[in-house]
Coordinates of C-alpha atoms in Angstrom, one line a residue:
M1 CA -299.2 -21.3 -28.1
L2 CA -299.4 -18.5 -25.2
C3 CA -296.3 -18.9 -23.3
K4 CA -295.3 -22.0 -20.8
N5 CA -295.1 -19.8 -17.2
G6 CA -298.2 -20.1 -15.5
I7 CA -301.3 -18.2 -18.1
T8 CA -305.1 -19.6 -17.8
I9 CA -304.9 -21.0 -21.4
T10 CA -309.0 -20.4 -20.9
N11 CA -309.4 -17.0 -20.4
F12 CA -307.8 -16.8 -23.6
R13 CA -309.6 -19.5 -25.7
C14 CA -311.1 -17.4 -28.4
M15 CA -307.9 -15.4 -28.6
N16 CA -305.9 -19.2 -29.3
S17 CA -308.8 -19.9 -31.9
L18 CA -308.0 -16.9 -33.6
I19 CA -304.0 -17.6 -33.8
R20 CA -304.6 -20.8 -35.2
G21 CA -306.6 -19.8 -37.8
L22 CA -304.1 -16.5 -38.7
S23 CA -301.0 -19.1 -38.6
S24 CA -302.4 -21.3 -41.7
S25 CA -303.5 -18.1 -43.9
S26 CA -301.1 -15.6 -42.9
C27 CA -298.0 -18.1 -43.7
N28 CA -299.3 -19.9 -46.8
N29 CA -300.1 -15.9 -48.5
N30 CA -297.2 -14.5 -47.2
T31 CA -296.4 -12.7 -50.7
T32 CA -294.9 -9.5 -48.5
T33 CA -291.8 -9.4 -46.9
T34 CA -290.0 -6.9 -44.8
N35 CA -287.1 -6.3 -47.1
D36 CA -290.6 -6.0 -49.7
I37 CA -291.6 -2.9 -47.8
I38 CA -288.2 -1.0 -46.3
S39 CA -287.2 -1.0 -50.3
N40 CA -289.9 1.1 -51.0
N41 CA -289.9 3.8 -48.3
I42 CA -287.7 6.3 -46.3
I43 CA -284.9 5.0 -43.7
S44 CA -282.2 6.9 -44.1
N45 CA -279.7 7.7 -41.1
N46 CA -279.3 11.4 -42.7
I47 CA -283.0 12.4 -43.0
T48 CA -284.1 15.6 -40.6
S49 CA -286.5 16.8 -38.7
K50 CA -286.6 19.4 -40.8
Q51 CA -286.9 17.3 -44.1
L52 CA -290.3 16.1 -42.3
L53 CA -291.6 19.1 -41.2
E54 CA -291.5 20.4 -45.0
E55 CA -294.1 17.9 -46.4
G56 CA -297.7 16.9 -44.8
K57 CA -300.2 18.2 -42.8
P58 CA -301.0 19.4 -39.5
M59 CA -301.6 15.9 -37.3
N60 CA -301.3 15.3 -33.4
L61 CA -299.6 12.7 -31.9
F62 CA -302.6 10.3 -31.4
S63 CA -303.4 10.7 -35.3
A64 CA -300.0 10.1 -36.4
I65 CA -300.0 7.1 -34.3
N66 CA -303.2 6.1 -35.7
Q67 CA -301.9 6.5 -39.2
A68 CA -298.7 5.0 -38.9
L69 CA -300.8 1.5 -37.7
D70 CA -303.3 2.2 -40.4
I71 CA -300.0 2.1 -43.1
A72 CA -298.2 -1.3 -40.7
L73 CA -301.7 -3.0 -41.2
D74 CA -302.4 -2.0 -45.0
S75 CA -298.9 -3.1 -45.9
D76 CA -298.5 -6.3 -44.4
P77 CA -301.4 -8.5 -44.0
R78 CA -299.2 -10.6 -41.2
A79 CA -300.0 -7.4 -39.2
Y80 CA -302.3 -7.7 -35.6
V81 CA -303.1 -5.1 -33.4
F82 CA -304.7 -6.0 -30.6
G83 CA -305.0 -5.2 -26.5
E84 CA -307.6 -3.8 -23.8
D85 CA -310.1 -1.6 -25.6
V86 CA -308.7 -1.6 -28.8
G87 CA -311.3 -2.3 -30.5
F88 CA -313.4 0.6 -30.7
G89 CA -310.4 3.3 -30.7
G90 CA -308.7 2.7 -27.0
V91 CA -309.0 5.0 -24.2
F92 CA -306.2 7.7 -26.6
R93 CA -308.6 6.5 -29.2
C94 CA -305.2 5.4 -31.3
T95 CA -306.8 2.9 -33.3
M96 CA -310.1 4.5 -34.0
G97 CA -311.4 3.1 -37.1
L98 CA -309.1 0.7 -37.2
A99 CA -311.3 -2.4 -36.5
D100 CA -313.8 -1.3 -39.3
K101 CA -311.0 -0.9 -41.8
F102 CA -309.7 -4.4 -41.0
G103 CA -312.1 -6.1 -39.8
R104 CA -312.0 -7.6 -36.3
N105 CA -310.0 -10.7 -37.3
R106 CA -307.0 -8.4 -37.2
V107 CA -308.0 -5.5 -34.5
F108 CA -309.6 -6.7 -31.5
N109 CA -310.0 -6.5 -27.9
T110 CA -308.5 -8.7 -25.7
P111 CA -308.9 -10.0 -21.7
L112 CA -308.0 -7.5 -19.2
C113 CA -304.9 -9.5 -18.7
E114 CA -301.6 -8.2 -19.2
Q115 CA -299.2 -10.8 -19.3
G116 CA -302.1 -12.6 -21.4
I117 CA -301.3 -9.6 -24.2
V118 CA -298.4 -9.9 -24.3
G119 CA -297.8 -14.4 -24.1
F120 CA -300.2 -14.5 -27.0
A121 CA -298.1 -11.7 -29.2
I122 CA -294.9 -13.5 -28.3
G123 CA -297.0 -16.6 -29.9
L124 CA -298.5 -14.5 -32.8
A125 CA -294.7 -13.0 -34.1
A126 CA -293.3 -16.9 -33.6
M127 CA -295.3 -17.6 -36.2
D128 CA -294.2 -14.7 -38.6
N129 CA -296.9 -12.6 -37.7
R130 CA -296.6 -8.9 -36.9
A131 CA -297.6 -8.5 -33.4
I132 CA -299.0 -5.0 -32.4
A133 CA -299.7 -5.1 -28.4
E134 CA -301.0 -2.1 -26.9
I135 CA -300.6 -2.0 -22.7
Q136 CA -303.0 0.4 -22.4
F137 CA -301.2 2.1 -19.2
A138 CA -297.1 1.5 -19.3
D139 CA -297.7 1.9 -15.7
Y140 CA -299.7 -2.0 -16.3
I141 CA -296.9 -3.6 -18.2
Y142 CA -295.7 -4.8 -15.1
P143 CA -297.6 -8.0 -15.1
A144 CA -295.8 -8.9 -18.4
F145 CA -292.7 -8.1 -17.0
D146 CA -292.2 -11.7 -17.1
Q147 CA -293.2 -12.5 -20.3
I148 CA -291.2 -9.4 -21.6
V149 CA -287.8 -10.0 -20.1
N150 CA -287.8 -14.1 -19.9
E151 CA -289.8 -15.1 -23.2
A152 CA -289.2 -12.2 -25.4
A153 CA -285.8 -10.9 -25.3
K154 CA -284.3 -14.7 -24.9
F155 CA -286.4 -15.9 -27.8
R156 CA -283.9 -16.0 -30.2
Y157 CA -281.5 -16.6 -28.0
R158 CA -282.2 -19.7 -26.5
S159 CA -283.2 -21.1 -29.9
G160 CA -279.6 -20.7 -30.8
N161 CA -281.7 -18.4 -33.4
Q162 CA -284.0 -20.9 -35.1
F163 CA -286.4 -18.8 -33.6
N164 CA -287.4 -15.6 -33.3
C165 CA -290.6 -13.0 -32.1
G166 CA -289.0 -10.3 -33.8
G167 CA -292.1 -8.9 -35.4
L168 CA -293.4 -8.2 -31.9
T169 CA -293.7 -4.5 -31.0
I170 CA -295.3 -4.0 -27.7
R171 CA -296.7 -0.6 -26.9
A172 CA -297.7 1.6 -23.9
P173 CA -298.3 5.3 -22.9
Y174 CA -296.2 6.8 -20.4
G175 CA -295.1 9.7 -18.2
A176 CA -296.7 12.7 -16.6
V177 CA -300.1 13.9 -17.8
G178 CA -300.9 16.8 -14.8
H179 CA -304.0 14.5 -13.1
G180 CA -302.5 10.5 -13.3
G181 CA -301.5 10.1 -9.7
H182 CA -299.2 6.9 -9.2
Y183 CA -300.6 4.8 -11.4
H184 CA -301.4 6.6 -14.7
S185 CA -298.0 8.6 -14.6
Q186 CA -295.0 6.2 -14.3
S187 CA -292.3 6.2 -16.7
P188 CA -290.7 2.6 -16.6
E189 CA -288.3 2.6 -19.4
A190 CA -284.9 1.6 -16.8
F191 CA -286.2 -1.6 -16.6
F192 CA -286.2 -2.5 -19.9
C193 CA -283.3 -1.0 -20.8
H194 CA -281.2 -3.7 -18.3
V195 CA -282.6 -6.5 -20.6
P196 CA -280.3 -7.7 -23.6
G197 CA -282.6 -8.7 -26.7
I198 CA -285.3 -5.9 -26.7
K199 CA -285.3 -2.5 -27.7
V200 CA -286.7 0.7 -26.3
V201 CA -287.8 3.0 -28.4
I202 CA -289.5 6.8 -27.1
P203 CA -290.3 9.5 -29.7
R204 CA -291.0 13.0 -29.2
S205 CA -293.4 14.5 -31.4
P206 CA -296.1 13.6 -34.0
Q207 CA -294.2 12.8 -37.1
Q208 CA -290.6 11.1 -34.8
A209 CA -294.0 8.9 -33.8
K210 CA -294.8 7.4 -36.9
G211 CA -291.5 6.6 -38.5
L212 CA -290.7 5.8 -35.4
L213 CA -293.4 3.3 -34.6
L214 CA -293.5 2.0 -38.4
S215 CA -289.4 1.2 -37.7
S216 CA -290.1 -0.7 -35.0
I217 CA -293.1 -2.7 -36.5
R218 CA -290.9 -4.2 -39.2
D219 CA -287.7 -4.3 -36.9
P220 CA -286.8 -8.0 -37.1
N221 CA -286.1 -7.7 -32.8
P222 CA -288.7 -7.1 -29.9
V223 CA -289.5 -3.5 -29.5
V224 CA -291.3 -1.8 -26.3
F225 CA -292.1 1.7 -28.2
F226 CA -293.3 4.3 -25.1
E227 CA -295.4 7.0 -26.1
P228 CA -296.0 10.2 -24.3
K229 CA -299.5 10.7 -23.4
S230 CA -299.2 13.9 -22.0
L231 CA -298.3 15.2 -25.9
Y232 CA -301.3 12.7 -27.4
R233 CA -303.2 16.0 -28.0
I234 CA -301.0 19.3 -27.1
A235 CA -298.3 18.1 -29.3
V236 CA -298.6 19.3 -33.5
E237 CA -297.0 19.5 -36.2
N238 CA -297.0 18.7 -40.2
V239 CA -296.5 15.0 -40.6
P240 CA -296.0 13.0 -44.2
E241 CA -299.2 11.1 -45.3
S242 CA -296.9 9.2 -46.5
D243 CA -294.9 5.4 -45.5
Y244 CA -291.7 6.6 -43.6
M245 CA -289.2 5.2 -41.2
L246 CA -287.0 6.3 -39.0
P247 CA -283.8 4.9 -38.2
L248 CA -283.6 2.9 -34.8
S249 CA -280.2 3.4 -32.4
H250 CA -279.7 7.2 -34.0
A251 CA -280.1 10.1 -31.9
E252 CA -280.6 13.4 -33.0
V253 CA -279.3 16.5 -32.8
I254 CA -282.6 19.2 -32.3
R255 CA -280.5 22.4 -31.2
E256 CA -276.8 23.0 -31.8
G257 CA -274.8 24.4 -29.3
S258 CA -271.0 24.9 -27.8
D259 CA -271.0 25.5 -24.9
I260 CA -273.1 22.3 -22.6
T261 CA -275.2 19.7 -24.1
L262 CA -278.2 18.5 -23.3
V263 CA -280.0 14.8 -23.5
G264 CA -283.2 13.8 -23.0
W265 CA -285.9 11.4 -24.8
G266 CA -289.8 11.7 -25.1
A267 CA -292.1 14.1 -23.6
Q268 CA -288.9 15.7 -22.0
L269 CA -287.5 17.1 -25.1
A270 CA -290.0 20.3 -25.7
V271 CA -288.9 21.0 -21.5
M272 CA -285.8 21.1 -22.3
E273 CA -286.2 22.8 -25.9
D274 CA -287.5 25.9 -23.1
A275 CA -284.4 26.0 -21.2
C276 CA -282.3 25.8 -24.0
K277 CA -284.3 28.6 -25.0
D278 CA -283.7 30.1 -21.2
A279 CA -279.9 29.4 -21.0
E280 CA -279.4 31.3 -24.3
T281 CA -281.0 34.6 -23.2
E282 CA -277.9 34.6 -21.0
G283 CA -275.6 34.0 -24.0
I284 CA -275.3 29.9 -22.7
S285 CA -275.6 27.8 -26.3
C286 CA -276.7 24.6 -25.9
E287 CA -277.0 21.6 -27.6
L288 CA -280.4 19.3 -27.7
I289 CA -279.8 16.0 -28.2
D290 CA -282.9 13.4 -28.6
L291 CA -281.8 9.8 -28.3
R292 CA -285.1 8.4 -29.6
T293 CA -284.0 5.1 -28.8
L294 CA -282.8 3.6 -25.5
I295 CA -281.5 0.6 -26.5
P296 CA -279.3 -0.1 -27.9
W297 CA -278.5 4.1 -27.3
D298 CA -276.7 5.9 -30.0
K299 CA -273.0 6.1 -27.7
E300 CA -271.1 8.5 -30.8
T301 CA -273.4 11.4 -31.6
V302 CA -273.5 12.0 -27.3
E303 CA -270.0 11.5 -27.4
A304 CA -269.0 13.7 -30.1
S305 CA -271.1 16.2 -28.8
V306 CA -269.6 16.2 -25.3
S307 CA -266.4 16.6 -26.6
K308 CA -267.4 19.8 -28.3
T309 CA -269.1 21.2 -25.4
G310 CA -267.4 19.6 -22.5
R311 CA -270.3 19.2 -20.4
L312 CA -273.7 17.3 -19.7
L313 CA -276.9 17.7 -18.7
I314 CA -279.6 14.4 -18.4
S315 CA -282.9 14.8 -18.2
H316 CA -285.9 12.2 -17.7
E317 CA -289.4 11.8 -15.8
A318 CA -288.6 8.8 -14.2
P319 CA -287.1 9.0 -11.0
V320 CA -283.0 10.1 -10.8
T321 CA -281.9 6.6 -8.4
G322 CA -281.2 3.6 -11.3
G323 CA -282.6 6.0 -14.1
F324 CA -281.1 5.3 -18.2
G325 CA -279.7 9.0 -17.4
A326 CA -276.9 7.0 -15.0
E327 CA -276.2 4.6 -17.9
V328 CA -275.6 7.5 -20.3
A329 CA -273.8 9.3 -18.1
A330 CA -271.6 6.2 -16.3
S331 CA -270.7 5.9 -20.5
V332 CA -269.9 9.5 -21.1
I333 CA -267.1 9.4 -18.0
E334 CA -265.8 6.2 -20.1
R335 CA -265.6 7.5 -23.2
C336 CA -265.0 11.4 -22.5
F337 CA -263.5 11.7 -19.0
L338 CA -260.6 14.2 -20.4
R339 CA -262.7 16.3 -22.2
L340 CA -265.1 17.2 -19.4
E341 CA -264.8 20.7 -18.2
A342 CA -267.3 20.0 -15.0
P343 CA -269.4 17.1 -12.8
I344 CA -272.2 15.5 -15.6
A345 CA -275.4 16.9 -14.1
R346 CA -278.9 14.7 -13.9
V347 CA -282.1 16.9 -13.1
C348 CA -284.8 14.3 -13.5
G349 CA -288.0 12.5 -10.9
L350 CA -287.5 12.5 -7.4
D351 CA -287.0 9.0 -5.9
T352 CA -290.6 8.9 -4.3
P353 CA -293.7 7.3 -6.0
F354 CA -295.1 9.3 -8.6
P355 CA -298.1 12.2 -6.7
L356 CA -300.8 13.7 -7.1
V357 CA -300.9 17.7 -5.9
F358 CA -297.7 16.9 -5.8
E359 CA -296.8 16.3 -9.3
P360 CA -295.1 19.8 -10.5
F361 CA -293.1 19.1 -7.2
Y362 CA -291.8 15.9 -8.5
L363 CA -290.9 16.7 -12.2
P364 CA -288.2 18.1 -13.7
T365 CA -289.2 21.2 -14.7
K366 CA -287.9 24.1 -16.9
N367 CA -286.4 26.0 -14.2
K368 CA -284.8 23.3 -12.7
A369 CA -282.8 21.8 -15.8
S370 CA -282.4 26.0 -16.7
N371 CA -281.0 26.6 -13.3
C372 CA -278.9 23.4 -13.9
T373 CA -277.3 24.8 -17.0
F374 CA -275.9 28.6 -15.4
V375 CA -274.6 26.1 -12.6
L376 CA -272.1 24.0 -15.1
L377 CA -271.5 27.0 -16.9

């Protein structure tokens, strides 16, 4: 049931026993469909962060993730959450209390093998279940790269749409955290943006994380969902306690402006918002856009903004060479070339392994973004 490319099946014997039991029970009692779930919840291209903030209670990001997983498990008996240390809450506590509430057959630990975790998840999703797999740190997603790229992403295509593993969602905390060094700080989103057949989603805040994660879990395609771990506890805002979803592949204009467009995603949005405030003190009006979904991304929103401002700055934590910002820049050049008033700029991580003591020099900081904004004007 796991994928065929060299996984040691004996290491996952207990998980195989579980999946055989799930396949019969979940398929025979599958009275709740994704369409039923979606029809009862908010999923609107026009819903704004302001509307969401007007209801709910203060919540940090890891609590919002926990609440989204709770809702996913409660609303769909086919949903399962698993990964390293997930059973006792995970290293970031995102799965706290779920095993006690929903049972160890639906929320459980796995062996320390990322390739096996994702291979198992693909098999579970292929049998019409909602497989929500956690990779403990995005830095360790690389052993599962073959399973994601060569199996999950191609599952539907190679069968001529007869089979799919669209119920697969892979969660992974990414990015700088202040003391993670080169094995706990990476931003690997660009690797997966090159792969047709999967979606890549990165939220910037608690209410975005909850709504986007529920949409990812219920989307009929495999999704890699990167969570900004530096914001797990420090990012707090009002989050509705109800079941709601935010649309994938729809960027959000966080701040409207007329002089320059700034584009980013995830934790970098807070840095860029501070840069916008600095620019405003100098009389520069910045329009700030959160892509939210990187693949497939919302080209139309970015194009409309750049056509208005004539300038574009893209910022992300990942190294500048080959980062997803290059794809955004290339697309804007193709679509808005005659409207550009200045070269497109990128403020990104450096082309080095992620450092430890030199992290402040590596990161695309507020001052770097602000200075680049002044240069473009």
